[in-house]
Amino acid sequence: MKIAVYGAGYVGLVTAACLAKMGHDVISADINPERIALLLQGECPIYEAMLPALLIEQCELGRLSFTTNLQDTIHDAQIHMIATGTPCLANGQADLSQVFAVAQCIAENIKQDGFVVIKSTVPVGTGDRIENIFSEIFNARKERFEVAVVSNPEFLREGNAVHDFLYADRIILGGEPDALLCLEQIYQPLTAEGIPVIKMQRRSAELTKYAANAMLASRISFMNQISWISTKVDADIEEVRKGLSADKRIGPAFLHAGIGYGGSCFPKDIQALMHTSKALDIDVTLLEAIDHINMRQKNWVAEQLMTHFKGALKDKRIGILGLAFKPGTDDMREASSLVVIERLLEMGSELFLYDPVAIPAAKTMFTEKSEKMSWCASIDEVLTHRLDALVIATEWPEFKNYPLALIRQSLEDAPLIDGRNCFDLEAVKAAKLSSYYSVGRIPLREVI
Ligand code: UGA
């Protein structure tokens, strides 16, 4: 069966490439001509490890192709996977316009029975709404095909997307049992390797996706909340984390305190879940707290600098290492660094910024404020600017592995504000940094 994947963004492209890798005949369709032109030239429009080589490999094998021609794609395919974006509207609601536009296009052009598989993150009940779209359009067309609508949420992380798809913890399929049998066959190469399929009602599958992201975000906000207590009582959040991780009921994942979560998923999905809850008259205290703690945490860097310099940040020369919302991506959406930069610019600081891959994306977000911002090509270049302070906003490996002795040499008495706890406290003490602030650990200026 031919599989069409609509939307060539993170989820769509990775899904298309991985399904091709699993041996399927896949076409990736997107209405953005520049994006498809790049893909046809063998280039990958997003920064994602392993993806560029996989795209080329699968195109050369003839299992993957790209198009802007939605009509022909719809005619040819039996499986229609919707993987378009669902960004956040001003009121927190998920914007489903792209998902519905694709569904409508499929309904208007389909010429045979098939399956619609929703990969996009969509609120509970979206599958029902898509069924209604099909029903209405088939009525107007005065012809009808059997189209089963299935929810198959995606759990891949940016930066690990190909791995997360091919070695998923589980595959969630929501829909009528007969329809799920076909989807199970598609995933057979993965299930044969032991990846479990969990079948459920479609609404449960839709909710599972939001619940998973909210659960992960809650763990991060929980640790960030504990980090404030940890600093005040002179404990060490990294030791607390190890103590918690060893409890099998808790486990080690997503317990790193830091300057908050960002990206295109957690912030928007928490908002969307709040919106859904409010519409159902359900209390949102927990979701609000997750969000509130995260917003507060993004101000942590500015607060440490305010304390250190007693509020006088005007004309202070501050280096910022890391701009992307996390390592392994050039994605700047909801990155914590954006809040750090905004706050420091408001207070009149001069910034020297470096990220291994996200500078082009970051530049587009600060076109009007550039006179106080200098973009650097390396850590070394940042350190040549006689800094008053150095900030780490993203835990890229090259920052973690950078010799502390060299940082100490360049900073002299200036503080290092480590928003991602990249360094071991003993190593910082050994390097004799004069001031080191990290999340949930007592500042080292008082110890030295
Ligand atoms: C997240 C989920 O992890 C995926 O399972 C999901 O498929 C995806 O959203 C989505 O809905 O599409 P992603 O946004 O790529 O994936 O990034 P994560 O690795 O989850 O990190 C999110 C944020 O949490 C980052 O800013 C990261 O720095 C932060 N984080 C993560 C912490 O602050 N502490 C941690 O312990 C872990």
Short mmCIF file of C-alpha atoms and ligand atoms in Angstrom, two decimals:
data_model
loop_
_atom_site.label_atom_id
_atom_site.label_comp_id
_atom_site.label_asym_id
_atom_site.label_seq_id
_atom_site.Cartn_x
_atom_site.Cartn_y
_atom_site.Cartn_z
CA MET A 1 0.00 0.00 0.00
CA LYS A 2 1.22 3.47 -0.79
CA ILE A 3 1.59 5.82 2.17
CA ALA A 4 1.21 9.59 1.78
CA VAL A 5 2.54 11.81 4.57
CA TYR A 6 1.12 15.35 4.49
CA GLY A 7 3.39 17.99 6.02
CA ALA A 8 7.18 17.89 5.63
CA GLY A 9 8.05 19.36 9.04
CA TYR A 10 9.79 17.57 11.90
CA VAL A 11 7.18 14.90 12.44
CA GLY A 12 6.19 14.51 8.78
CA LEU A 13 9.68 14.24 7.31
CA VAL A 14 10.95 11.89 9.99
CA THR A 15 7.82 9.75 9.67
CA ALA A 16 8.13 9.59 5.87
CA ALA A 17 11.85 8.76 5.96
CA CYS A 18 11.46 6.10 8.66
CA LEU A 19 8.45 4.44 7.04
CA ALA A 20 10.50 4.24 3.82
CA LYS A 21 13.39 2.76 5.82
CA MET A 22 10.92 0.13 7.05
CA GLY A 23 10.39 -0.85 3.40
CA HIS A 24 7.20 1.07 2.55
CA ASP A 25 6.45 3.08 -0.58
CA VAL A 26 6.11 6.64 0.74
CA ILE A 27 5.37 10.06 -0.70
CA SER A 28 5.95 13.19 1.36
CA ALA A 29 3.62 16.04 0.34
CA ASP A 30 3.76 19.67 1.42
CA ILE A 31 2.18 22.85 0.07
CA ASN A 32 5.43 24.79 0.66
CA PRO A 33 7.21 24.79 -2.76
CA GLU A 34 10.58 25.98 -1.37
CA ARG A 35 10.66 23.15 1.13
CA ILE A 36 9.83 20.51 -1.48
CA ALA A 37 12.32 22.04 -3.95
CA LEU A 38 15.07 21.68 -1.32
CA LEU A 39 14.10 18.08 -0.65
CA LEU A 40 14.07 17.29 -4.38
CA GLN A 41 17.62 18.68 -4.58
CA GLY A 42 18.67 16.21 -1.88
CA GLU A 43 18.83 18.81 0.89
CA CYS A 44 17.22 18.53 4.28
CA PRO A 45 15.29 21.67 5.33
CA ILE A 46 15.65 21.01 9.08
CA TYR A 47 18.61 20.38 11.35
CA GLU A 48 18.14 16.84 12.61
CA ALA A 49 20.83 14.22 13.20
CA MET A 50 20.70 11.19 10.86
CA LEU A 51 17.82 12.61 8.81
CA PRO A 52 19.71 14.07 5.79
CA ALA A 53 21.51 10.78 5.07
CA LEU A 54 18.31 8.77 5.57
CA LEU A 55 16.37 10.98 3.14
CA ILE A 56 19.02 10.59 0.45
CA GLU A 57 19.31 6.84 1.04
CA GLN A 58 15.58 6.23 0.79
CA CYS A 59 15.17 8.46 -2.29
CA GLU A 60 17.97 6.57 -4.02
CA LEU A 61 16.30 3.28 -3.16
CA GLY A 62 13.14 4.63 -4.80
CA ARG A 63 11.01 4.19 -1.69
CA LEU A 64 10.62 7.91 -0.90
CA SER A 65 9.59 10.84 -3.08
CA PHE A 66 8.43 14.44 -2.55
CA THR A 67 5.70 16.52 -4.10
CA THR A 68 3.56 19.63 -3.83
CA ASN A 69 0.84 17.95 -5.85
CA LEU A 70 -1.69 16.96 -3.22
CA GLN A 71 -4.36 15.80 -5.65
CA ASP A 72 -2.22 13.18 -7.39
CA THR A 73 -0.86 12.07 -4.03
CA ILE A 74 -4.37 11.56 -2.68
CA HIS A 75 -5.41 9.58 -5.77
CA ASP A 76 -2.44 7.21 -5.48
CA ALA A 77 -2.28 6.53 -1.75
CA GLN A 78 -4.30 4.22 0.46
CA ILE A 79 -2.82 5.41 3.76
CA HIS A 80 -3.02 9.17 4.39
CA MET A 81 -0.95 10.37 7.35
CA ILE A 82 -1.59 13.93 8.50
CA ALA A 83 1.52 15.44 10.08
CA THR A 84 0.92 19.17 9.75
CA GLY A 85 1.61 21.67 12.54
CA THR A 86 -0.86 22.56 15.29
CA PRO A 87 0.55 25.85 16.63
CA CYS A 88 -0.87 27.69 19.62
CA LEU A 89 -3.52 30.40 19.06
CA ALA A 90 -3.51 33.50 21.29
CA ASN A 91 -6.07 31.89 23.63
CA GLY A 92 -3.99 28.74 24.08
CA GLN A 93 -6.15 26.65 21.78
CA ALA A 94 -4.42 24.42 19.21
CA ASP A 95 -4.79 25.84 15.70
CA LEU A 96 -6.18 22.96 13.66
CA SER A 97 -6.59 24.85 10.40
CA GLN A 98 -3.75 23.00 8.63
CA VAL A 99 -4.99 19.60 9.81
CA PHE A 100 -8.54 20.32 8.65
CA ALA A 101 -7.34 21.77 5.33
CA VAL A 102 -5.52 18.52 4.56
CA ALA A 103 -8.48 16.42 5.70
CA GLN A 104 -10.78 18.45 3.47
CA CYS A 105 -8.44 18.08 0.50
CA ILE A 106 -8.27 14.31 1.01
CA ALA A 107 -12.06 14.08 1.28
CA GLU A 108 -12.54 16.12 -1.91
CA ASN A 109 -10.06 14.13 -3.97
CA ILE A 110 -10.04 10.58 -2.67
CA LYS A 111 -11.08 7.94 -5.23
CA GLN A 112 -10.74 4.71 -3.27
CA ASP A 113 -11.18 3.38 0.27
CA GLY A 114 -8.38 4.20 2.66
CA PHE A 115 -7.14 5.19 6.09
CA VAL A 116 -6.55 8.64 7.54
CA VAL A 117 -3.90 8.53 10.26
CA ILE A 118 -3.56 11.57 12.53
CA LYS A 119 0.08 12.03 13.54
CA SER A 120 -0.24 15.74 14.42
CA THR A 121 -0.81 16.57 18.09
CA VAL A 122 -4.53 17.31 18.18
CA PRO A 123 -7.09 17.87 20.95
CA VAL A 124 -9.42 15.07 21.94
CA GLY A 125 -12.31 14.78 19.51
CA THR A 126 -10.37 15.95 16.43
CA GLY A 127 -10.71 12.49 14.89
CA ASP A 128 -14.50 12.83 15.20
CA ARG A 129 -14.39 16.23 13.53
CA ILE A 130 -12.36 14.80 10.66
CA GLU A 131 -14.93 12.03 10.24
CA ASN A 132 -17.60 14.74 10.01
CA ILE A 133 -15.60 16.57 7.32
CA PHE A 134 -15.48 13.35 5.28
CA SER A 135 -19.15 12.67 5.76
CA GLU A 136 -20.18 16.19 4.68
CA ILE A 137 -17.92 16.22 1.63
CA PHE A 138 -18.96 12.73 0.56
CA ASN A 139 -22.60 13.85 0.82
CA ALA A 140 -21.85 16.83 -1.39
CA ARG A 141 -19.89 14.64 -3.84
CA LYS A 142 -22.75 12.14 -3.85
CA GLU A 143 -20.24 9.33 -3.63
CA ARG A 144 -18.81 7.58 -0.63
CA PHE A 145 -15.64 5.64 0.22
CA GLU A 146 -14.75 3.71 3.32
CA VAL A 147 -12.27 5.91 5.17
CA ALA A 148 -11.24 4.91 8.70
CA VAL A 149 -9.78 7.68 10.86
CA VAL A 150 -7.05 6.52 13.23
CA SER A 151 -5.03 8.38 15.88
CA ASN A 152 -1.33 7.49 15.92
CA PRO A 153 0.42 10.16 18.02
CA GLU A 154 4.15 10.67 17.68
CA PHE A 155 6.56 10.79 20.64
CA LEU A 156 9.83 11.66 18.91
CA ARG A 157 12.16 14.30 20.33
CA GLU A 158 13.91 16.85 18.14
CA GLY A 159 17.58 15.99 17.92
CA ASN A 160 16.81 12.26 18.45
CA ALA A 161 13.88 12.02 16.07
CA VAL A 162 15.01 9.21 13.75
CA HIS A 163 16.18 7.08 16.65
CA ASP A 164 12.98 7.76 18.61
CA PHE A 165 10.85 6.68 15.65
CA LEU A 166 12.73 3.48 14.83
CA TYR A 167 13.32 2.51 18.47
CA ALA A 168 10.11 3.86 19.99
CA ASP A 169 9.11 2.82 23.51
CA ARG A 170 5.63 2.08 22.19
CA ILE A 171 3.34 2.66 19.24
CA ILE A 172 -0.06 4.06 20.18
CA LEU A 173 -2.96 3.30 17.84
CA GLY A 174 -6.45 4.62 18.53
CA GLY A 175 -9.51 3.73 16.51
CA GLU A 176 -11.87 0.94 15.50
CA PRO A 177 -10.26 -2.52 15.88
CA ASP A 178 -10.52 -3.42 12.17
CA ALA A 179 -8.81 -0.21 11.10
CA LEU A 180 -6.01 -0.77 13.59
CA LEU A 181 -5.14 -4.14 12.05
CA CYS A 182 -3.96 -2.40 8.88
CA LEU A 183 -1.85 0.08 10.84
CA GLU A 184 -0.34 -2.78 12.83
CA GLN A 185 0.83 -4.32 9.57
CA ILE A 186 2.54 -1.08 8.59
CA TYR A 187 4.44 -1.06 11.87
CA GLN A 188 5.25 -4.78 11.64
CA PRO A 189 9.01 -4.20 11.01
CA LEU A 190 9.17 -2.36 14.34
CA THR A 191 6.89 -4.66 16.31
CA ALA A 192 8.96 -7.61 15.05
CA GLU A 193 11.87 -6.01 16.93
CA GLY A 194 9.84 -6.05 20.14
CA ILE A 195 8.32 -2.54 20.14
CA PRO A 196 4.85 -2.92 21.68
CA VAL A 197 1.67 -1.66 20.05
CA ILE A 198 -0.90 -0.31 22.47
CA LYS A 199 -4.37 -0.23 20.94
CA MET A 200 -7.11 1.91 22.39
CA GLN A 201 -10.07 4.13 21.59
CA ARG A 202 -9.24 7.06 19.33
CA ARG A 203 -10.02 9.66 22.00
CA SER A 204 -7.79 7.88 24.48
CA ALA A 205 -4.92 7.96 21.98
CA GLU A 206 -5.43 11.68 21.39
CA LEU A 207 -5.38 12.33 25.12
CA THR A 208 -2.37 10.06 25.72
CA LYS A 209 -0.19 12.37 23.62
CA TYR A 210 -1.06 15.45 25.69
CA ALA A 211 -0.83 13.52 28.93
CA ALA A 212 2.68 12.30 28.03
CA ASN A 213 3.97 15.80 27.30
CA ALA A 214 2.25 17.27 30.36
CA MET A 215 3.70 14.53 32.56
CA LEU A 216 7.23 15.19 31.26
CA ALA A 217 6.81 18.96 31.65
CA SER A 218 5.49 18.44 35.18
CA ARG A 219 8.61 16.50 36.14
CA ILE A 220 10.80 19.36 34.93
CA SER A 221 8.76 22.00 36.74
CA PHE A 222 8.68 19.84 39.87
CA MET A 223 12.48 19.62 39.89
CA ASN A 224 12.75 23.35 39.24
CA GLN A 225 10.46 23.99 42.21
CA ILE A 226 12.59 21.73 44.41
CA SER A 227 15.73 23.51 43.11
CA TRP A 228 14.63 26.77 44.77
CA ILE A 229 14.30 25.00 48.12
CA SER A 230 17.61 23.24 47.51
CA THR A 231 19.51 26.51 47.07
CA LYS A 232 17.94 28.08 50.17
CA VAL A 233 18.70 25.14 52.45
CA ASP A 234 22.23 24.64 51.07
CA ALA A 235 21.44 21.27 49.47
CA ASP A 236 22.54 20.18 45.98
CA ILE A 237 19.77 19.50 43.42
CA GLU A 238 22.06 17.18 41.45
CA GLU A 239 22.46 14.95 44.50
CA VAL A 240 18.72 15.11 45.11
CA ARG A 241 18.13 14.12 41.47
CA LYS A 242 20.38 11.07 41.81
CA GLY A 243 18.56 10.08 44.97
CA LEU A 244 15.18 10.36 43.25
CA SER A 245 16.29 8.64 40.02
CA ALA A 246 17.28 5.48 41.87
CA ASP A 247 13.67 4.93 42.94
CA LYS A 248 12.30 2.62 40.23
CA ARG A 249 8.84 4.14 40.68
CA ILE A 250 10.28 7.54 39.71
CA GLY A 251 13.09 6.70 37.25
CA PRO A 252 15.80 9.04 35.95
CA ALA A 253 14.27 10.75 32.88
CA PHE A 254 13.33 14.43 32.71
CA LEU A 255 14.47 15.32 36.22
CA HIS A 256 17.11 17.87 35.26
CA ALA A 257 16.59 21.25 36.87
CA GLY A 258 17.54 24.17 34.63
CA ILE A 259 16.21 27.36 33.13
CA GLY A 260 12.97 25.82 31.99
CA TYR A 261 11.61 23.82 29.11
CA GLY A 262 11.04 25.29 25.64
CA GLY A 263 10.50 24.01 22.13
CA SER A 264 7.49 23.68 19.91
CA CYS A 265 5.71 21.08 22.03
CA PHE A 266 5.66 21.32 25.84
CA PRO A 267 4.69 25.03 26.09
CA LYS A 268 1.97 24.79 23.43
CA ASP A 269 0.64 21.44 24.58
CA ILE A 270 0.27 22.62 28.20
CA GLN A 271 -1.64 25.66 26.91
CA ALA A 272 -3.86 23.47 24.73
CA LEU A 273 -4.57 21.07 27.59
CA MET A 274 -5.49 24.02 29.81
CA HIS A 275 -7.78 25.31 27.09
CA THR A 276 -9.47 21.91 26.73
CA SER A 277 -9.85 21.60 30.51
CA LYS A 278 -11.35 25.06 30.90
CA ALA A 279 -13.82 24.40 28.09
CA LEU A 280 -14.91 21.31 30.06
CA ASP A 281 -15.10 23.30 33.30
CA ILE A 282 -12.24 21.29 34.81
CA ASP A 283 -9.85 22.79 37.38
CA VAL A 284 -6.43 23.64 35.83
CA THR A 285 -4.42 24.33 39.00
CA LEU A 286 -1.78 21.70 38.26
CA LEU A 287 -1.31 22.71 34.61
CA GLU A 288 -1.12 26.39 35.57
CA ALA A 289 1.52 25.61 38.17
CA ILE A 290 3.65 23.68 35.63
CA ASP A 291 3.47 26.64 33.27
CA HIS A 292 3.99 29.27 35.97
CA ILE A 293 7.08 27.57 37.41
CA ASN A 294 8.51 27.26 33.91
CA MET A 295 8.01 30.96 33.17
CA ARG A 296 9.61 31.89 36.50
CA GLN A 297 12.55 29.59 35.81
CA LYS A 298 13.32 31.37 32.55
CA ASN A 299 14.03 34.51 34.61
CA TRP A 300 16.57 32.72 36.80
CA VAL A 301 19.62 33.90 34.82
CA ALA A 302 18.58 37.56 34.92
CA GLU A 303 17.88 37.30 38.64
CA GLN A 304 21.33 35.83 39.41
CA LEU A 305 22.97 38.61 37.43
CA MET A 306 20.81 41.26 39.14
CA THR A 307 21.86 39.93 42.52
CA HIS A 308 25.52 39.69 41.59
CA PHE A 309 25.72 43.18 40.12
CA LYS A 310 23.24 44.71 42.61
CA GLY A 311 20.90 45.65 39.77
CA ALA A 312 23.52 47.51 37.72
CA LEU A 313 23.48 45.59 34.44
CA LYS A 314 23.67 48.60 32.10
CA ASP A 315 26.59 48.24 29.67
CA LYS A 316 27.71 45.01 31.31
CA ARG A 317 29.37 42.77 28.72
CA ILE A 318 27.72 39.37 28.95
CA GLY A 319 28.57 36.25 26.95
CA ILE A 320 25.78 33.78 26.23
CA LEU A 321 26.61 30.20 25.28
CA GLY A 322 23.70 28.29 23.78
CA LEU A 323 20.60 29.67 22.07
CA ALA A 324 18.63 26.62 20.84
CA PHE A 325 15.85 25.36 23.13
CA LYS A 326 17.97 22.27 23.76
CA PRO A 327 21.14 20.67 22.36
CA GLY A 328 20.98 18.81 19.05
CA THR A 329 18.68 21.25 17.28
CA ASP A 330 18.69 24.73 15.75
CA ASP A 331 15.08 25.25 16.87
CA MET A 332 14.59 28.54 18.72
CA ARG A 333 10.87 28.19 19.41
CA GLU A 334 10.13 29.11 23.06
CA ALA A 335 13.86 28.76 23.83
CA SER A 336 14.75 29.88 27.37
CA SER A 337 17.62 31.88 25.86
CA LEU A 338 15.03 34.25 24.33
CA VAL A 339 13.84 35.33 27.79
CA VAL A 340 17.44 35.65 29.00
CA ILE A 341 18.33 37.86 26.02
CA GLU A 342 15.17 40.01 26.30
CA ARG A 343 15.70 40.63 30.02
CA LEU A 344 19.39 41.53 29.62
CA LEU A 345 18.73 43.83 26.67
CA GLU A 346 15.99 45.58 28.69
CA MET A 347 18.56 46.25 31.39
CA GLY A 348 21.04 47.68 28.89
CA SER A 349 23.62 44.88 28.79
CA GLU A 350 25.80 44.19 25.77
CA LEU A 351 25.59 40.59 24.59
CA PHE A 352 28.07 38.26 22.88
CA LEU A 353 26.24 35.18 21.65
CA TYR A 354 27.29 31.78 20.41
CA ASP A 355 25.49 28.55 19.51
CA PRO A 356 26.94 25.70 17.44
CA VAL A 357 23.97 25.67 15.01
CA ALA A 358 21.16 28.05 16.02
CA ILE A 359 22.66 31.46 15.18
CA PRO A 360 20.96 31.80 11.76
CA ALA A 361 17.57 30.99 13.33
CA ALA A 362 18.25 33.29 16.31
CA LYS A 363 19.30 36.21 14.09
CA THR A 364 15.92 36.27 12.39
CA MET A 365 14.28 36.86 15.78
CA PHE A 366 16.31 39.92 16.77
CA THR A 367 16.61 41.97 13.60
CA GLU A 368 15.66 45.25 15.34
CA LYS A 369 17.81 44.91 18.44
CA SER A 370 21.06 43.90 16.86
CA GLU A 371 23.20 46.89 17.90
CA LYS A 372 23.65 45.49 21.41
CA MET A 373 24.15 41.93 20.16
CA SER A 374 27.34 40.46 18.69
CA TRP A 375 27.17 37.03 17.09
CA CYS A 376 30.31 34.96 17.69
CA ALA A 377 31.69 31.98 15.77
CA SER A 378 33.03 30.02 18.75
CA ILE A 379 33.30 29.82 22.53
CA ASP A 380 36.83 31.16 22.20
CA GLU A 381 35.55 34.24 20.38
CA VAL A 382 32.96 34.92 23.10
CA LEU A 383 35.68 34.70 25.71
CA THR A 384 37.89 37.28 23.95
CA HIS A 385 35.39 40.07 24.74
CA ARG A 386 36.57 40.93 28.30
CA LEU A 387 33.27 39.73 29.71
CA ASP A 388 31.64 40.90 32.94
CA ALA A 389 29.74 37.60 33.07
CA LEU A 390 29.29 34.38 31.10
CA VAL A 391 25.94 32.56 30.85
CA ILE A 392 25.24 28.99 29.71
CA ALA A 393 21.67 28.70 28.37
CA THR A 394 21.85 25.37 26.47
CA GLU A 395 23.88 22.35 27.54
CA TRP A 396 25.66 21.59 24.25
CA PRO A 397 28.41 18.95 24.77
CA GLU A 398 31.08 21.38 23.53
CA PHE A 399 30.29 23.69 26.47
CA LYS A 400 30.34 20.84 28.99
CA ASN A 401 33.69 19.65 27.62
CA TYR A 402 35.29 23.10 27.43
CA PRO A 403 38.20 23.34 29.89
CA LEU A 404 37.13 25.25 32.99
CA ALA A 405 40.70 26.46 33.39
CA LEU A 406 40.37 28.43 30.13
CA ILE A 407 37.04 29.88 31.24
CA ARG A 408 38.63 30.89 34.56
CA GLN A 409 41.56 32.52 32.72
CA SER A 410 39.28 34.60 30.49
CA LEU A 411 36.69 35.50 33.09
CA GLU A 412 39.12 36.48 35.84
CA ASP A 413 36.71 37.73 38.55
CA ALA A 414 33.60 37.65 36.37
CA PRO A 415 30.85 35.15 37.29
CA LEU A 416 29.80 32.07 35.34
CA ILE A 417 26.01 31.66 35.39
CA ASP A 418 25.30 28.04 34.50
CA GLY A 419 21.61 27.68 33.66
CA ARG A 420 21.97 23.98 32.80
CA ASN A 421 24.26 22.69 35.56
CA CYS A 422 26.92 21.68 33.05
CA PHE A 423 29.72 21.43 35.58
CA ASP A 424 30.47 19.38 38.62
CA LEU A 425 30.94 21.57 41.69
CA GLU A 426 34.24 19.91 42.62
CA ALA A 427 35.61 20.67 39.12
CA VAL A 428 34.51 24.30 39.47
CA LYS A 429 36.22 24.57 42.84
CA ALA A 430 39.38 22.97 41.44
CA ALA A 431 39.40 25.47 38.55
CA LYS A 432 39.11 28.29 41.15
CA LEU A 433 36.33 30.19 39.37
CA SER A 434 35.68 33.26 41.45
CA SER A 435 31.85 33.09 41.16
CA TYR A 436 29.76 30.19 39.90
CA TYR A 437 25.96 30.20 40.00
CA SER A 438 24.07 27.05 39.10
CA VAL A 439 20.45 25.93 39.44
CA GLY A 440 19.51 24.43 42.81
CA ARG A 441 23.03 24.57 44.19
CA ILE A 442 24.51 27.18 46.49
CA PRO A 443 26.54 29.84 44.58
CA LEU A 444 30.23 29.10 44.88
CA ARG A 445 31.34 32.68 45.47
CA GLU A 446 30.46 32.23 49.11
CA VAL A 447 32.37 28.97 49.43
CA ILE A 448 35.63 30.07 47.81
C1 UGA B 1 8.95 16.60 23.37
C2 UGA B 1 8.73 15.18 23.91
O1 UGA B 1 9.87 14.77 24.67
C3 UGA B 1 8.51 14.18 22.77
O2 UGA B 1 8.21 12.89 23.28
C4 UGA B 1 7.32 14.66 21.91
O3 UGA B 1 7.11 13.82 20.80
C5 UGA B 1 7.61 16.07 21.41
O4 UGA B 1 7.83 16.95 22.54
C6 UGA B 1 6.41 16.52 20.64
O5 UGA B 1 5.33 16.65 21.23
O6 UGA B 1 6.48 16.59 19.40
P1 UGA B 1 11.02 17.94 22.29
O7 UGA B 1 10.15 19.15 22.38
O8 UGA B 1 11.74 17.65 21.02
O9 UGA B 1 10.15 16.59 22.60
O10 UGA B 1 12.13 18.09 23.41
P2 UGA B 1 12.48 17.40 24.81
O11 UGA B 1 13.71 16.60 24.68
O12 UGA B 1 11.31 16.75 25.41
O13 UGA B 1 12.85 18.70 25.68
C7 UGA B 1 11.87 19.71 25.93
C8 UGA B 1 12.44 20.77 26.84
O14 UGA B 1 12.58 20.27 28.18
C9 UGA B 1 13.82 21.31 26.45
O15 UGA B 1 13.82 22.72 26.56
C10 UGA B 1 14.76 20.71 27.48
O16 UGA B 1 15.89 21.52 27.73
C11 UGA B 1 13.86 20.64 28.70
N1 UGA B 1 14.26 19.61 29.68
C12 UGA B 1 14.23 18.29 29.36
C13 UGA B 1 14.62 20.01 30.96
O17 UGA B 1 14.64 21.22 31.30
N2 UGA B 1 14.96 19.05 31.88
C14 UGA B 1 14.93 17.72 31.59
O18 UGA B 1 15.24 16.89 32.48
C15 UGA B 1 14.57 17.34 30.29
#
